[in-house]
Amino acid sequence: MKENEFKQVNYLWDEQTANQLDAVERLRYRSNILGADQRITNTGGGNTSSKVKMTDPLGGDEVDVLWVKGSGGDLRTSTRANFASLYMDKFLSLENIYNKAEVKGVKTEIEDLMVDMYRHTTYGLNPATSSIDTPLHGLIPFRHVDHMHPISVIAIAASKDQERLTQAVFEEEVGWVPWQRPGFDLGLVMKEKLKQDPDLKGLVMGQHGLINWADDDKACYELTLSLIEKAARYIEQHDKGDKTFGGQKYAALDEKVRNEILVKLLPKLRGMVSQVNRFIGTVHVTESVLQFVNSADARRLAEIGTSCPDHFLRTKIKPLYVDWDPQKESYDALVEKLETGLVAYRADYVAYYEACKHPNSPPMRDPNPTVILIPGLGLIAWGKNKSESRVTAEFYSLAIEVMRASEAISEYQGLPRQEAFDIEYWLLEEAKLKRMPSEKEFARNVVVVIGAGSGIGKATAHRVAKEGAHVVCADLSEEAARATAQELVDIYGVGIGVAGTGISGCGPAIGLSVDITKRESVRAMFENVLLVYGGVDNIIITAGIFVSPDKQGYIPDDKWALTYAINVTGPYLVADEAKKIWQAQGLRTSLVITTSANAAVAKQGSFAYDTSKAAANHLVRELAIELSPLVRVNGLAPATVVEGSSMFPRDRVISSLTKYNIAFDESESTESLRDKLAVFYAQRTLTKSPITLADQAEVAYLLSSSKFSKTTGQIISVDGGLHEAFLR
Ligand SMILES: [Zn+2]
C-alpha cells in the first residue's frame, strides 16, 4: 500500500528523520509514530522490537541484541530508556530451561519464573525491565516485530467467528491464534505457527490484538499500517449506520442541561464510589460515547464487558450502566438507580472474585466500578489520579469502538470470566502493584488553593502538589492562576491517558479565575472543578487584601468595604458553596483560612485590615462548628511575610520603612527594600528569623493533612513568635 492510500490510519514515517538515527533510535522513532494514533494502539498498549547487531562490551565481538519495549511506559512517549536489551543467544537458550520443566504451558509456574530469567540475558547493563511480551518478539525469527492493539483488529479478535473473519479479511497473509495469556508459551505457539506456514506475515491474537513482522523496519511499520487499514476498511463496508448498537433508545441532552446535571451528580457519585478509596474523575462525552450510552443495545453490550486485557485492567471487567431515561425520569430517580446499581455491581464483583479465585490469589480489590455509563450524560471514569482516570476513559471509549465494529461484522464477545480473572489477579500483576511506591499524603485528593497566583498561595500550591495533590490554582487573576498551574504541570507531567471532554482532559493542575467576593463567581469556579476532577477535597484560602492606610490609619469607606469583602465575606462564600459539594460527597476533608497575627494585636494604624482578620479568626471557629464532622476548619495566622508578597507592594514597604525609621534609598529595588523590612520584623520576634513563604506553605499543608486530623477550630500563628499575638 502506498503512503497516500492510507485512510484509516496516519502514515507518519519520514525517511529523512529515520535516516539520521541509529538502529535503536529508529526503533524508538517507529514506536512513537505507531503510538501516536489511537486507532493503531491504546495508551500503554502494544510493544515493538528490533534485533540489532552490536559490539559486545566484554569480548568485542559483534552480537545480536534484541531491543524490545520494556514493562511500563507508553509507545507514543517512549524514549530509548523504555527499551530493554537482551543478548539474543542467551535469550534463545532460555527455551531449554523452559522445556526442562516438568509442568509447562500457559499459566504454569515455569511461565512466571521465566520473566525473572530475562534479567540474566541483559545486554549493556540496561536497567529497563523486560515485559511479559518479550518472548513474542524474541521467538519470532524476523528482525523487526510490532505487536499492536488496533481497534479494527481487536474487533475481529473479539468477534464470535474470529477465525473465519481473519481469513476473510487477510486471506493467506495473516494467521490466527486463539486467546492465550501472554507469556513464554504464547511465544512458542507463534513460533510453531510460523514454522508450519513460513509465508505468514502476522497473526491475529484472539481477544487481544495483532502481531506482525518483517526483516526491514520501515517495511514492518508499513505492514502494520496496511493490515490495520485492511481490517478497518472491511469494517467500514459493514457499518450499520443508524442501526448501530440496535439504534437509539434515548435522545441526547443539550450541553447546558447535561452539564447542569453533571455538576449536581459528580460529587454525589464520587462519594458513592470512594467509600474504600478516593477517586479522581474524568468526564468523557463524545458523539460516539453518546451514541453508545443512548442505544438499545448498551445494557447488553456493557454487561459483556471489555475484551482486550489491556482495556479491562483499567475499566474492570465491565462498567456500571444505568438505564435512566434522560427525558422522562427525574434527577432523584437517577440517584436512586445509581445507588441500587452500585449495590448490585459490588455484589457481582464479589461473586466473580469468589467463583474465580485460586488458593494463592491476592485479596479482593476495590469492588467499585471505574466506568459509569449514563444515557444522555455520557461516560464518567474514575482512577487513583487524573492520568489513570483519563486512561480508563480512553480505554472504555476504545472498547466502544471495538464493540461498534465487532457488532457490524459479527457478534461481540467478551473474554471468559475465568481468563479475565487470571489476568486481573495474576501474581505478576500483583507483584507489580506491590513494587509501586506507597501513595503520598494528598494522593487521590483535589486541593483548591485560592490565591494561588502569587505569594503564600503559590508556595502552598507547590507544597501540596509535592504531596501528590491535584491542585486547582484559583486566583482573581486568571493569568496568574494559569501560570502557577503550568509550573506544576511542567514539574509533574500531564500523565498518559488521552481522554476527557473540554477541561476534563487536563493534567494534575488547572488554573481557574475566581472573585471570592461574588457568590456566582465562586459557584462557577466549583462547577468547573467538578467537571475537571469530579469532586473537591481540601480548600486552602490565602487570598487577602491590605489597603495601605494614610498616616492616621484610615482608608476610604469603599476600601474598608472591599477589605471586609475579600478577607471575611470571601472565605465565608467559599465555605458556604463548598459545603453543598462536601455534603454530597460525604468524605472527610478540611478547610484552611489564612488570617493574620494582626487579628489578635490591638494597635494603631490599620483598622480595616486588623478588624477584618479578627472577624476571619472567628469565622474559622464558627465554620468549624457548622461544617463538623465532615470538614475540619483551621486558620493560619502569618505575620509580616514580606518575601515576594503581593500584600507588600512597594508603597506599603516604603511607608513601613518610614514608620520604623529605617534608612533606605528611594532608588533601591523593591526586593532590597523588602529584605530590609523583613530583617527589621525578624528582630521583633522571639525566634529572630525572617518568615518565609515556605514557612507558611508548610503549615497550610500540615493543617490540611491527616497529621492534624484531630484539630479543628484553631488558629495557628506562623509569625516567628510575637508574644503580643499569643492567643488565649
Ligand atoms: Zn498486547
CSV table of C-alpha atoms in Angstrom, one decimal, residues 152-421:
chain,number,residue,atom,x,y,z
A,152,SER,CA,-10.2,-2.7,14.0
A,153,VAL,CA,-8.2,-5.9,14.6
A,154,ILE,CA,-9.4,-6.3,18.2
A,155,ALA,CA,-12.9,-6.0,16.7
A,156,ILE,CA,-12.1,-9.1,14.6
A,157,ALA,CA,-10.4,-10.8,17.5
A,158,ALA,CA,-13.4,-10.1,19.9
A,159,SER,CA,-16.0,-11.5,17.4
A,160,LYS,CA,-17.7,-14.8,17.8
A,161,ASP,CA,-16.3,-16.1,14.4
A,162,GLN,CA,-12.9,-14.5,14.7
A,163,GLU,CA,-11.0,-17.3,12.8
A,164,ARG,CA,-13.3,-17.1,9.8
A,165,LEU,CA,-13.1,-13.3,9.8
A,166,THR,CA,-9.3,-13.3,9.9
A,167,GLN,CA,-9.4,-15.5,6.8
A,168,ALA,CA,-12.0,-13.3,5.1
A,169,VAL,CA,-10.1,-10.1,5.8
A,170,PHE,CA,-6.5,-11.1,5.4
A,171,GLU,CA,-6.7,-14.3,3.3
A,172,GLU,CA,-3.3,-16.2,3.5
A,173,GLU,CA,-1.3,-13.2,4.7
A,174,VAL,CA,-2.2,-13.4,8.4
A,175,GLY,CA,-2.9,-16.4,10.6
A,176,TRP,CA,-4.9,-16.7,13.8
A,177,VAL,CA,-4.1,-18.0,17.3
A,178,PRO,CA,-6.8,-18.4,19.9
A,179,TRP,CA,-6.8,-16.3,23.1
A,180,GLN,CA,-3.9,-17.2,25.4
A,181,ARG,CA,-2.5,-15.2,28.3
A,182,PRO,CA,0.8,-13.6,27.1
A,183,GLY,CA,4.0,-15.4,28.2
A,184,PHE,CA,6.7,-17.8,27.1
A,185,ASP,CA,4.2,-20.4,25.9
A,186,LEU,CA,2.4,-17.9,23.6
A,187,GLY,CA,5.8,-17.1,22.1
A,188,LEU,CA,6.3,-20.8,21.4
A,189,VAL,CA,2.8,-21.2,19.9
A,190,MET,CA,3.6,-18.3,17.5
A,191,LYS,CA,7.0,-19.8,16.6
A,192,GLU,CA,5.3,-23.1,15.8
A,193,LYS,CA,2.6,-21.4,13.7
A,194,LEU,CA,5.3,-19.7,11.7
A,195,LYS,CA,7.2,-23.0,11.3
A,196,GLN,CA,4.1,-24.6,9.8
A,197,ASP,CA,3.5,-21.6,7.5
A,198,PRO,CA,6.7,-19.7,6.8
A,199,ASP,CA,4.9,-17.2,4.5
A,200,LEU,CA,2.8,-15.7,7.3
A,201,LYS,CA,3.3,-12.0,7.8
A,202,GLY,CA,1.5,-11.8,11.1
A,203,LEU,CA,-1.1,-13.2,13.4
A,204,VAL,CA,-4.5,-12.1,14.8
A,205,MET,CA,-4.3,-12.9,18.5
A,206,GLY,CA,-7.7,-14.0,19.8
A,207,GLN,CA,-9.5,-11.4,22.1
A,208,HIS,CA,-6.3,-9.4,22.1
A,209,GLY,CA,-4.7,-7.8,19.0
A,210,LEU,CA,-2.2,-8.1,16.2
A,211,ILE,CA,1.4,-9.1,15.8
A,212,ASN,CA,3.4,-8.9,12.6
A,213,TRP,CA,7.0,-8.9,11.4
A,214,ALA,CA,9.5,-8.1,8.7
A,215,ASP,CA,13.3,-8.0,8.2
A,216,ASP,CA,13.3,-4.3,7.4
A,217,ASP,CA,12.0,-1.8,10.0
A,218,LYS,CA,10.2,0.6,7.5
A,219,ALA,CA,8.6,-2.5,5.9
A,220,CYS,CA,7.5,-3.7,9.3
A,221,TYR,CA,5.9,-0.3,10.0
A,222,GLU,CA,4.1,-0.2,6.7
A,223,LEU,CA,2.9,-3.8,7.1
A,224,THR,CA,1.4,-2.9,10.5
A,225,LEU,CA,-0.4,0.0,8.9
A,226,SER,CA,-1.6,-1.8,5.9
A,227,LEU,CA,-3.0,-4.7,8.0
A,228,ILE,CA,-4.9,-2.3,10.2
A,229,GLU,CA,-6.1,-0.3,7.2
A,230,LYS,CA,-7.4,-3.5,5.6
A,231,ALA,CA,-9.3,-4.5,8.7
A,232,ALA,CA,-10.7,-1.0,9.1
A,233,ARG,CA,-11.9,-0.9,5.5
A,234,TYR,CA,-13.7,-4.2,5.9
A,235,ILE,CA,-15.4,-2.9,8.9
A,236,GLU,CA,-16.4,0.4,7.2
A,237,GLN,CA,-18.1,-1.6,4.4
A,238,HIS,CA,-20.2,-3.3,7.0
A,239,ASP,CA,-21.0,-0.3,9.1
A,240,LYS,CA,-24.6,-0.3,10.4
A,241,GLY,CA,-25.2,3.4,10.3
A,242,ASP,CA,-28.4,4.4,12.3
A,243,LYS,CA,-28.9,0.8,13.3
A,244,THR,CA,-25.5,0.7,15.1
A,245,PHE,CA,-26.0,-0.7,18.7
A,246,GLY,CA,-29.6,-1.6,17.8
A,247,GLY,CA,-30.5,2.0,17.1
A,248,GLN,CA,-31.1,4.9,19.5
A,249,LYS,CA,-33.3,4.3,22.5
A,250,TYR,CA,-32.9,7.7,24.2
A,251,ALA,CA,-32.4,11.2,22.8
A,252,ALA,CA,-29.4,13.3,23.7
A,253,LEU,CA,-29.5,16.2,26.1
A,254,ASP,CA,-28.2,19.6,25.1
A,255,GLU,CA,-24.8,20.5,26.5
A,256,LYS,CA,-26.1,23.1,29.0
A,257,VAL,CA,-28.7,20.7,30.6
A,258,ARG,CA,-26.1,17.9,30.6
A,259,ASN,CA,-23.5,20.0,32.5
A,260,GLU,CA,-26.2,21.1,35.0
A,261,ILE,CA,-27.0,17.5,35.8
A,262,LEU,CA,-23.3,16.5,35.8
A,263,VAL,CA,-22.2,19.2,38.3
A,264,LYS,CA,-25.0,18.2,40.7
A,265,LEU,CA,-24.3,14.5,40.3
A,266,LEU,CA,-20.5,14.3,40.2
A,267,PRO,CA,-19.8,14.9,43.9
A,268,LYS,CA,-22.6,12.6,44.9
A,269,LEU,CA,-21.2,9.9,42.6
A,270,ARG,CA,-17.6,10.4,43.7
A,271,GLY,CA,-18.8,9.9,47.3
A,272,MET,CA,-20.6,6.7,46.4
A,273,VAL,CA,-17.6,5.1,44.6
A,274,SER,CA,-15.0,6.4,47.0
A,275,GLN,CA,-16.1,4.6,50.2
A,276,VAL,CA,-13.0,2.3,50.1
A,277,ASN,CA,-10.5,4.6,48.1
A,278,ARG,CA,-10.9,8.1,46.9
A,279,PHE,CA,-11.1,8.5,43.1
A,280,ILE,CA,-10.4,11.3,40.7
A,281,GLY,CA,-12.9,11.6,37.8
A,282,THR,CA,-12.8,12.2,34.1
A,283,VAL,CA,-15.9,13.1,32.1
A,284,HIS,CA,-15.8,11.9,28.6
A,285,VAL,CA,-18.7,12.8,26.3
A,286,THR,CA,-18.1,12.4,22.5
A,287,GLU,CA,-20.7,11.8,19.8
A,288,SER,CA,-19.6,8.1,19.7
A,289,VAL,CA,-19.9,7.7,23.5
A,290,LEU,CA,-23.4,9.3,23.4
A,291,GLN,CA,-24.5,7.1,20.6
A,292,PHE,CA,-23.5,4.1,22.7
A,293,VAL,CA,-25.0,5.1,26.0
A,294,ASN,CA,-28.2,6.2,24.4
A,295,SER,CA,-28.6,3.0,22.4
A,296,ALA,CA,-30.9,0.0,22.6
A,297,ASP,CA,-28.0,-2.5,23.0
A,298,ALA,CA,-26.0,-0.5,25.5
A,299,ARG,CA,-27.2,-2.5,28.5
A,300,ARG,CA,-26.5,-5.9,26.8
A,301,LEU,CA,-23.1,-4.9,25.5
A,302,ALA,CA,-22.0,-3.2,28.7
A,303,GLU,CA,-22.7,-6.4,30.6
A,304,ILE,CA,-20.4,-8.4,28.3
A,305,GLY,CA,-17.6,-6.2,29.4
A,306,THR,CA,-14.4,-5.1,27.7
A,307,SER,CA,-12.4,-7.7,25.8
A,308,CYS,CA,-8.7,-6.7,25.3
A,309,PRO,CA,-6.8,-7.4,28.6
A,310,ASP,CA,-5.2,-4.0,28.4
A,311,HIS,CA,-8.6,-2.4,28.5
A,312,PHE,CA,-10.2,-4.3,31.3
A,313,LEU,CA,-7.3,-4.0,33.7
A,314,ARG,CA,-8.3,-0.3,33.9
A,315,THR,CA,-12.0,-0.4,33.1
A,316,LYS,CA,-12.6,-3.6,35.2
A,317,ILE,CA,-14.4,-6.5,33.6
A,318,LYS,CA,-17.5,-4.4,33.0
A,319,PRO,CA,-18.8,-0.9,33.5
A,320,LEU,CA,-21.8,0.1,35.5
A,321,TYR,CA,-24.6,1.0,33.0
A,322,VAL,CA,-27.6,2.8,34.5
A,323,ASP,CA,-30.7,2.5,32.4
A,324,TRP,CA,-32.2,6.0,33.0
A,325,ASP,CA,-34.4,8.0,30.6
A,326,PRO,CA,-32.9,11.5,30.5
A,327,GLN,CA,-36.1,12.9,29.0
A,328,LYS,CA,-38.7,11.3,31.2
A,329,GLU,CA,-37.1,10.5,34.5
A,330,SER,CA,-36.1,12.8,37.3
A,331,TYR,CA,-32.6,13.5,38.8
A,332,ASP,CA,-33.7,11.8,42.0
A,333,ALA,CA,-34.7,8.7,40.0
A,334,LEU,CA,-31.1,8.7,38.5
A,335,VAL,CA,-29.5,8.9,42.0
A,336,GLU,CA,-31.8,6.0,43.2
A,337,LYS,CA,-30.8,3.9,40.2
A,338,LEU,CA,-27.2,4.6,40.7
A,339,GLU,CA,-27.5,3.6,44.4
A,340,THR,CA,-29.2,0.3,43.6
A,341,GLY,CA,-26.9,-0.2,40.5
A,342,LEU,CA,-23.8,0.1,42.7
A,343,VAL,CA,-25.0,-2.3,45.3
A,344,ALA,CA,-25.7,-4.9,42.5
A,345,TYR,CA,-22.3,-4.1,40.8
A,346,ARG,CA,-20.3,-4.7,44.0
A,347,ALA,CA,-22.2,-7.9,44.8
A,348,ASP,CA,-21.5,-9.1,41.2
A,349,TYR,CA,-17.8,-8.3,41.7
A,350,VAL,CA,-17.6,-10.3,45.0
A,351,ALA,CA,-19.4,-13.2,43.2
A,352,TYR,CA,-16.9,-13.1,40.3
A,353,TYR,CA,-14.0,-13.0,42.8
A,354,GLU,CA,-15.3,-15.9,44.8
A,355,ALA,CA,-16.1,-18.0,41.8
A,356,CYS,CA,-12.8,-17.5,40.0
A,357,LYS,CA,-10.2,-17.2,42.8
A,358,HIS,CA,-7.4,-19.7,43.3
A,359,PRO,CA,-5.9,-20.7,46.7
A,360,ASN,CA,-3.0,-18.3,46.2
A,361,SER,CA,-4.9,-15.4,44.6
A,362,PRO,CA,-4.3,-11.9,46.0
A,363,PRO,CA,-7.1,-10.5,48.2
A,364,MET,CA,-10.1,-9.0,46.5
A,365,ARG,CA,-9.6,-5.4,45.3
A,366,ASP,CA,-11.9,-2.4,45.5
A,367,PRO,CA,-15.3,-3.7,44.2
A,368,ASN,CA,-16.5,-0.4,42.8
A,369,PRO,CA,-16.8,0.3,39.1
A,370,THR,CA,-14.2,2.5,37.4
A,371,VAL,CA,-16.5,3.3,34.4
A,372,ILE,CA,-20.1,4.6,34.8
A,373,LEU,CA,-22.3,5.0,31.7
A,374,ILE,CA,-25.4,7.1,31.8
A,375,PRO,CA,-27.8,7.8,28.9
A,376,GLY,CA,-27.8,11.5,28.0
A,377,LEU,CA,-24.7,12.2,30.2
A,378,GLY,CA,-22.0,10.0,28.7
A,379,LEU,CA,-19.1,8.2,30.4
A,380,ILE,CA,-17.6,9.0,33.8
A,381,ALA,CA,-14.3,7.3,34.6
A,382,TRP,CA,-12.6,7.0,38.0
A,383,GLY,CA,-8.9,6.4,38.7
A,384,LYS,CA,-6.4,6.9,41.5
A,385,ASN,CA,-5.2,10.0,39.8
A,386,LYS,CA,-6.1,12.2,36.8
A,387,SER,CA,-3.8,10.4,34.4
A,388,GLU,CA,-5.3,7.0,35.4
A,389,SER,CA,-8.8,8.2,35.1
A,390,ARG,CA,-8.1,9.6,31.7
A,391,VAL,CA,-6.6,6.3,30.6
A,392,THR,CA,-9.7,4.5,31.9
A,393,ALA,CA,-11.9,6.8,29.9
A,394,GLU,CA,-9.8,6.3,26.9
A,395,PHE,CA,-9.9,2.5,27.2
A,396,TYR,CA,-13.6,2.3,27.5
A,397,SER,CA,-14.1,4.7,24.6
A,398,LEU,CA,-11.8,2.4,22.6
A,399,ALA,CA,-13.9,-0.6,23.8
A,400,ILE,CA,-17.0,1.1,22.4
A,401,GLU,CA,-15.3,1.4,19.0
A,402,VAL,CA,-14.4,-2.3,19.2
A,403,MET,CA,-18.0,-3.2,20.0
A,404,ARG,CA,-19.3,-1.0,17.2
A,405,ALA,CA,-17.0,-2.7,14.7
A,406,SER,CA,-17.5,-6.2,16.0
A,407,GLU,CA,-21.3,-5.9,16.1
A,408,ALA,CA,-21.1,-4.6,12.5
A,409,ILE,CA,-19.2,-7.6,11.2
A,410,SER,CA,-20.3,-10.4,13.6
A,411,GLU,CA,-21.3,-10.7,17.2
A,412,TYR,CA,-19.2,-9.2,20.1
A,413,GLN,CA,-18.0,-11.5,22.8
A,414,GLY,CA,-16.0,-10.8,26.0
A,415,LEU,CA,-13.2,-12.8,27.5
A,416,PRO,CA,-14.4,-15.8,29.6
A,417,ARG,CA,-14.7,-14.6,33.2
A,418,GLN,CA,-12.0,-17.0,34.5
A,419,GLU,CA,-9.5,-15.8,31.9
A,420,ALA,CA,-10.3,-12.2,32.8
A,421,PHE,CA,-9.8,-13.0,36.5
